[in-house]
mmCIF file with all atom_site columns, C-alpha atoms in Angstrom:
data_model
loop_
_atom_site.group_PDB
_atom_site.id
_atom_site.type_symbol
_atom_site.label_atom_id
_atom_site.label_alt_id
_atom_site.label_comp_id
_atom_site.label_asym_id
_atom_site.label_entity_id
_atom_site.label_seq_id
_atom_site.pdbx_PDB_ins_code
_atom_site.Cartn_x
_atom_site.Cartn_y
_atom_site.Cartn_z
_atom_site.occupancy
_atom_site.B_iso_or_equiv
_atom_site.pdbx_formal_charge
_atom_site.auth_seq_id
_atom_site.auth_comp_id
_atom_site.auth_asym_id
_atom_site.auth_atom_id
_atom_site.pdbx_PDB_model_num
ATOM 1   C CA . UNK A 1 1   ? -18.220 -45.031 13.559  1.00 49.00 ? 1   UNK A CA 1
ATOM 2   C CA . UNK A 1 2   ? -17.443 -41.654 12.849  1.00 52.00 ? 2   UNK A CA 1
ATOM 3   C CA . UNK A 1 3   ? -15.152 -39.411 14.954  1.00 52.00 ? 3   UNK A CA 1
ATOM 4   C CA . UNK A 1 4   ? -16.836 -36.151 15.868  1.00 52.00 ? 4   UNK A CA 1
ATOM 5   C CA . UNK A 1 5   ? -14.474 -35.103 18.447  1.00 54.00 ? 5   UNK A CA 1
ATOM 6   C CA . UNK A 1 6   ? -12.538 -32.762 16.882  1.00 51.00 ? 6   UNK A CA 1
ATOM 7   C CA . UNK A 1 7   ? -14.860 -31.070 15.042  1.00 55.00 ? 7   UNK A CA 1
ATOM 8   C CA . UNK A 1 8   ? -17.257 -30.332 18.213  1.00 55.00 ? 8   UNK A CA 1
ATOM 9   C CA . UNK A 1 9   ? -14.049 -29.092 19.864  1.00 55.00 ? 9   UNK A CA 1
ATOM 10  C CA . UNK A 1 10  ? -13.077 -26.486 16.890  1.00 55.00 ? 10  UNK A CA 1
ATOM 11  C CA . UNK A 1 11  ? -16.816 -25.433 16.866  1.00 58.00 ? 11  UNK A CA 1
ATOM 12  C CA . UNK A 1 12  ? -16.919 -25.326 20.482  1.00 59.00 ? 12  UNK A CA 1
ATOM 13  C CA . UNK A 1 13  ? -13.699 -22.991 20.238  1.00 57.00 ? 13  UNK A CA 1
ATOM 14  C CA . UNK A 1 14  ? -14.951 -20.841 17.605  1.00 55.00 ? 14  UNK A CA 1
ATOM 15  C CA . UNK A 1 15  ? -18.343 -20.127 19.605  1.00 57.00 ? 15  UNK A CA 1
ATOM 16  C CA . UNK A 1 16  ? -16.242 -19.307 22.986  1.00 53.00 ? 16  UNK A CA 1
ATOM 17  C CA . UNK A 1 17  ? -14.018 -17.006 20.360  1.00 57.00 ? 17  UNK A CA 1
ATOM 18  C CA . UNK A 1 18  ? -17.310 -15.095 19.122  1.00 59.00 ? 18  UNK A CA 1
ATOM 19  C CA . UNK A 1 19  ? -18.710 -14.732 22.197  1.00 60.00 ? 19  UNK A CA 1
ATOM 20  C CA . UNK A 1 20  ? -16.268 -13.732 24.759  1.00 57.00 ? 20  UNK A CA 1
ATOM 21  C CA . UNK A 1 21  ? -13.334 -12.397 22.275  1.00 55.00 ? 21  UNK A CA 1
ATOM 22  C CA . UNK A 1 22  ? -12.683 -8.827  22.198  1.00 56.00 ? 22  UNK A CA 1
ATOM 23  C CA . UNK A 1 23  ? -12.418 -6.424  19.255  1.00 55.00 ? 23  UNK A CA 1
ATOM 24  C CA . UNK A 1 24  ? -9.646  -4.390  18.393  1.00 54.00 ? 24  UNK A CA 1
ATOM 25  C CA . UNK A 1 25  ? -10.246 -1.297  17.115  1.00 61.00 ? 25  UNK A CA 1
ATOM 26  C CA . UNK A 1 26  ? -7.197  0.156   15.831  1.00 69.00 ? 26  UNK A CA 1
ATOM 27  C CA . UNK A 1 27  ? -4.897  -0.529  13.234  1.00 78.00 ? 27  UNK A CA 1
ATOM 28  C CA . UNK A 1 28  ? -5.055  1.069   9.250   1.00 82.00 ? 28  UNK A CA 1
ATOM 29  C CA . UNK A 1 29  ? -8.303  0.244   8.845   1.00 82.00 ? 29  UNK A CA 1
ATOM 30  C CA . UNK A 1 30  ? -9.548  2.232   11.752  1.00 83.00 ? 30  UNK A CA 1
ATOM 31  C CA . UNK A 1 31  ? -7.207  4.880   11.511  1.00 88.00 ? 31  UNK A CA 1
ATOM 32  C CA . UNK A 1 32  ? -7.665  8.447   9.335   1.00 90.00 ? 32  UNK A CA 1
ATOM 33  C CA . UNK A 1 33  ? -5.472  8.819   6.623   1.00 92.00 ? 33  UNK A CA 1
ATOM 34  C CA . UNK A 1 34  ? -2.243  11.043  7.906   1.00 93.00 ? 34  UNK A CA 1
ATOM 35  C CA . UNK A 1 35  ? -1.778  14.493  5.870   1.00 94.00 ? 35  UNK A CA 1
ATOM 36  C CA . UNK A 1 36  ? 1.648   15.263  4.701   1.00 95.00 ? 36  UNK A CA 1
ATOM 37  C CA . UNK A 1 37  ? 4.250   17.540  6.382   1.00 94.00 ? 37  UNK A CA 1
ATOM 38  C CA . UNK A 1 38  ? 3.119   20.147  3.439   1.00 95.00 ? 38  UNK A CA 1
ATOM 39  C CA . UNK A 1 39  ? -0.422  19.534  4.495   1.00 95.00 ? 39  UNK A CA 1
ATOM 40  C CA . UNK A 1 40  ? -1.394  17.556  1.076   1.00 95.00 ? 40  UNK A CA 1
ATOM 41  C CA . UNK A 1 41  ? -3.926  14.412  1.937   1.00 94.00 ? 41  UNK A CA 1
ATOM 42  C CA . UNK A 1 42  ? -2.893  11.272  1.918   1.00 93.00 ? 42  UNK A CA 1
ATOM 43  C CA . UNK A 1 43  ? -4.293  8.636   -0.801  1.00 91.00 ? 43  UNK A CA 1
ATOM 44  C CA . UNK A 1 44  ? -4.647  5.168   0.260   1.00 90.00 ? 44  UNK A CA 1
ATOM 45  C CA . UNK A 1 45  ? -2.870  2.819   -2.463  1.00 90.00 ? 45  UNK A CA 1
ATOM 46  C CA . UNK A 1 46  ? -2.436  -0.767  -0.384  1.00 88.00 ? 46  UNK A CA 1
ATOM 47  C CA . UNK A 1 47  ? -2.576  -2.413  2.853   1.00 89.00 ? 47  UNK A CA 1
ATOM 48  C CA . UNK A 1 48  ? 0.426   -5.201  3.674   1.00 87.00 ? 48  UNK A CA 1
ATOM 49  C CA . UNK A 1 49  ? 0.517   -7.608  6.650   1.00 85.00 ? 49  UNK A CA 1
ATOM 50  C CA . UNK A 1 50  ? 2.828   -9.052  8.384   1.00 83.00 ? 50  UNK A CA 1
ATOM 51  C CA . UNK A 1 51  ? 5.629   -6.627  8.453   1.00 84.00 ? 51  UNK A CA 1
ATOM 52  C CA . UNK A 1 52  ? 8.333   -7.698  10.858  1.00 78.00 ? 52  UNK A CA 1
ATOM 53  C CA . UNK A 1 53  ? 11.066  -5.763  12.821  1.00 78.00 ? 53  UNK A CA 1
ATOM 54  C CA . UNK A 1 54  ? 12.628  -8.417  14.864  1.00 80.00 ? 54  UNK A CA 1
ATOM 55  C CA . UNK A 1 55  ? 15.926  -8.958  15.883  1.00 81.00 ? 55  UNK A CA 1
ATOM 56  C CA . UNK A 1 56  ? 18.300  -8.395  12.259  1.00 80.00 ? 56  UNK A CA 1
ATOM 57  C CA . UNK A 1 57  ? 15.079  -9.208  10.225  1.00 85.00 ? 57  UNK A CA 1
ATOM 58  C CA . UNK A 1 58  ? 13.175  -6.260  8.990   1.00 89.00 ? 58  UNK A CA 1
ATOM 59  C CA . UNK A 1 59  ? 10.807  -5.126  6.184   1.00 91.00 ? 59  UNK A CA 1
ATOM 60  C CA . UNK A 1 60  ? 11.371  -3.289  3.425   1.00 92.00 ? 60  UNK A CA 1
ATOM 61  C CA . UNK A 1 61  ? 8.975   -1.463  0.952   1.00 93.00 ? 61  UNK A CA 1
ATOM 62  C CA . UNK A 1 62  ? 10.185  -0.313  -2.759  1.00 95.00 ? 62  UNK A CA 1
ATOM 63  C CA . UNK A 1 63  ? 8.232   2.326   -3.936  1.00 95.00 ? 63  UNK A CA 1
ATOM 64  C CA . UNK A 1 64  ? 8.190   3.360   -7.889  1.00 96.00 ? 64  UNK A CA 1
ATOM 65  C CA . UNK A 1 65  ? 6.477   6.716   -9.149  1.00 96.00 ? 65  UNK A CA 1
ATOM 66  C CA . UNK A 1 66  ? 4.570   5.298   -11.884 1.00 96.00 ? 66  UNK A CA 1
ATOM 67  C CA . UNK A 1 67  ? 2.391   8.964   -12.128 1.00 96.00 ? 67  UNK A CA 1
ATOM 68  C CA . UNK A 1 68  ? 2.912   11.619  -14.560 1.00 97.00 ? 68  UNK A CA 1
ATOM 69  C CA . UNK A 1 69  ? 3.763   14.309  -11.757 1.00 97.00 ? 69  UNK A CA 1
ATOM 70  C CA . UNK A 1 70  ? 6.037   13.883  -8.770  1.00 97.00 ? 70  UNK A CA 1
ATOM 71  C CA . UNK A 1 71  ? 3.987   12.655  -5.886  1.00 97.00 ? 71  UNK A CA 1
ATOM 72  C CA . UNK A 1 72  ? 4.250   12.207  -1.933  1.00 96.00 ? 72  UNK A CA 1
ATOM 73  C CA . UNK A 1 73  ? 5.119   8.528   -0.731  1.00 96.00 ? 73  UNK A CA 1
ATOM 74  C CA . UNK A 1 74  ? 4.606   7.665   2.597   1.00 94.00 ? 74  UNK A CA 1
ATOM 75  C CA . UNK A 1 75  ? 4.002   4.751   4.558   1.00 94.00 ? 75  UNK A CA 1
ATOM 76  C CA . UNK A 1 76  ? 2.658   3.750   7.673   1.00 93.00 ? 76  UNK A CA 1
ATOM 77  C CA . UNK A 1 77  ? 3.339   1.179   10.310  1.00 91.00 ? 77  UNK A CA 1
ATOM 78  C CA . UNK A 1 78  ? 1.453   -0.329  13.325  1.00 89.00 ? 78  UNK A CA 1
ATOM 79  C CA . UNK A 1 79  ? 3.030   -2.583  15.863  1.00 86.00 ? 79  UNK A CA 1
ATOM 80  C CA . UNK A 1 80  ? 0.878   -5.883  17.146  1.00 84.00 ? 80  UNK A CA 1
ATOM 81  C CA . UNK A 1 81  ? -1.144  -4.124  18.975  1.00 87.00 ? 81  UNK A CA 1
ATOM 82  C CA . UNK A 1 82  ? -2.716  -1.686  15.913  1.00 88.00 ? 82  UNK A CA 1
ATOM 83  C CA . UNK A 1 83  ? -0.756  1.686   17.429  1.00 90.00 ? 83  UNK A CA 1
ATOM 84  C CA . UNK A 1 84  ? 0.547   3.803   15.379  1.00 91.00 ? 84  UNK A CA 1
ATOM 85  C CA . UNK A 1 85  ? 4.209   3.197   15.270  1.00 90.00 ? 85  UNK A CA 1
ATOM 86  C CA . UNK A 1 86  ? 5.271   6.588   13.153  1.00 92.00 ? 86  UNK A CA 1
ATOM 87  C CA . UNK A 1 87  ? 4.270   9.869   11.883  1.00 93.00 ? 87  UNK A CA 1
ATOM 88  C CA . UNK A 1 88  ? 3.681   10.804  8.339   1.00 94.00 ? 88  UNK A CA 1
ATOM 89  C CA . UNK A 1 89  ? 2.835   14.119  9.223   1.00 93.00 ? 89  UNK A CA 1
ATOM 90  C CA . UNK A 1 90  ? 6.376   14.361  11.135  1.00 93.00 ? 90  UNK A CA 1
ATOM 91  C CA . UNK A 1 91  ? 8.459   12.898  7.966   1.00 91.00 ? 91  UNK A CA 1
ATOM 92  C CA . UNK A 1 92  ? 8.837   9.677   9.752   1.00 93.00 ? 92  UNK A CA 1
ATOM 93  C CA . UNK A 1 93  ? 7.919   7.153   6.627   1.00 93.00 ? 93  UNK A CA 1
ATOM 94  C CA . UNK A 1 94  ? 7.187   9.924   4.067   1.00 95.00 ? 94  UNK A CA 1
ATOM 95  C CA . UNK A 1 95  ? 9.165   11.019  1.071   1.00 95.00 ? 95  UNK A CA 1
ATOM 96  C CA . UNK A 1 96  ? 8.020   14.532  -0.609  1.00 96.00 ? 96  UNK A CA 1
ATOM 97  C CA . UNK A 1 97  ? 7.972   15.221  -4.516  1.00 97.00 ? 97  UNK A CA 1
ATOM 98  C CA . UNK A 1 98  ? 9.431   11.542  -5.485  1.00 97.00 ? 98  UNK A CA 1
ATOM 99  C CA . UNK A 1 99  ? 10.180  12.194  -9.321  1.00 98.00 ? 99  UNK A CA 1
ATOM 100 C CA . UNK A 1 100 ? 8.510   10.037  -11.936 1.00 98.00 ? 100 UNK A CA 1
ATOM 101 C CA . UNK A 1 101 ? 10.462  7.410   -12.716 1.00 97.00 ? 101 UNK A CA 1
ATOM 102 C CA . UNK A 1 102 ? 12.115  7.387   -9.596  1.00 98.00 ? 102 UNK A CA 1
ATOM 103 C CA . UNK A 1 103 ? 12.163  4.524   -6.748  1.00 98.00 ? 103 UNK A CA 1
ATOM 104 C CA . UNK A 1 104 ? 12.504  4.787   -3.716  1.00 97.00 ? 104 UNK A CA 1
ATOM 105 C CA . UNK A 1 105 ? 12.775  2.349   -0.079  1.00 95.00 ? 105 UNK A CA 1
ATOM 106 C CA . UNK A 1 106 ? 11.299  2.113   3.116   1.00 93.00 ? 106 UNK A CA 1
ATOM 107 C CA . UNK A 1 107 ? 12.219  -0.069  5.591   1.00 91.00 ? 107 UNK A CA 1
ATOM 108 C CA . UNK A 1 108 ? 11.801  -1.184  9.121   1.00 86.00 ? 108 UNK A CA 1
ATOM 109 C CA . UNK A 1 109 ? 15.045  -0.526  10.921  1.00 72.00 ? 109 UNK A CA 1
#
């Protein structure tokens, strides 16, 4: 005798998740890259999940200029919804003309 319950009820699930779930349609993927305060483009380098800002525990990126020329660094976060939770473009998350060599950190505070 086999037991099929579970598995009809996790297939059942997933159908009911296809079919009536929604799509969100925000977040970085569906967002345009932001422009610096300078105007310069942005350059999309890498995509993390699961950034937190919760209580005392936050999330912090440490970002190395590994170019030949001083570049722009600036990163973006969404809340759990996929909104936009700062501005590049303002100088919220964005450091201008980061030396080579030099490292510097975001965080989520």
């Amino acid at each position: 005798m086999r037991k099929t319950g579970g598995a009809l009820a996790g297939a059942s699930l997933l159908v009911w998740a296809l079919t009536f779930g929604t799509w969100v349609q925000a977040g970085p993927s569906n967002t345009p890259l932001p422009t610096f305060s300078d105007a310069s483009p942005a350059l999309h380098v890498y995509t993390a999940v699961g950034v937190i800002k919760n209580n005392d525990l936050e999330t912090a990126f440490i970002c190395t200029n590994l170019d030949t020329v001083a570049v722009h660094i600036g990163v973006e976060v969404f809340d759990k919804e996929g909104v936009l939770a700062n501005s590049v473009n303002a100088g919220n998350g964005a450091i201008l003309n980061v030396p080579v060599g030099a490292t510097r950190t975001f965080a989520t505070s």
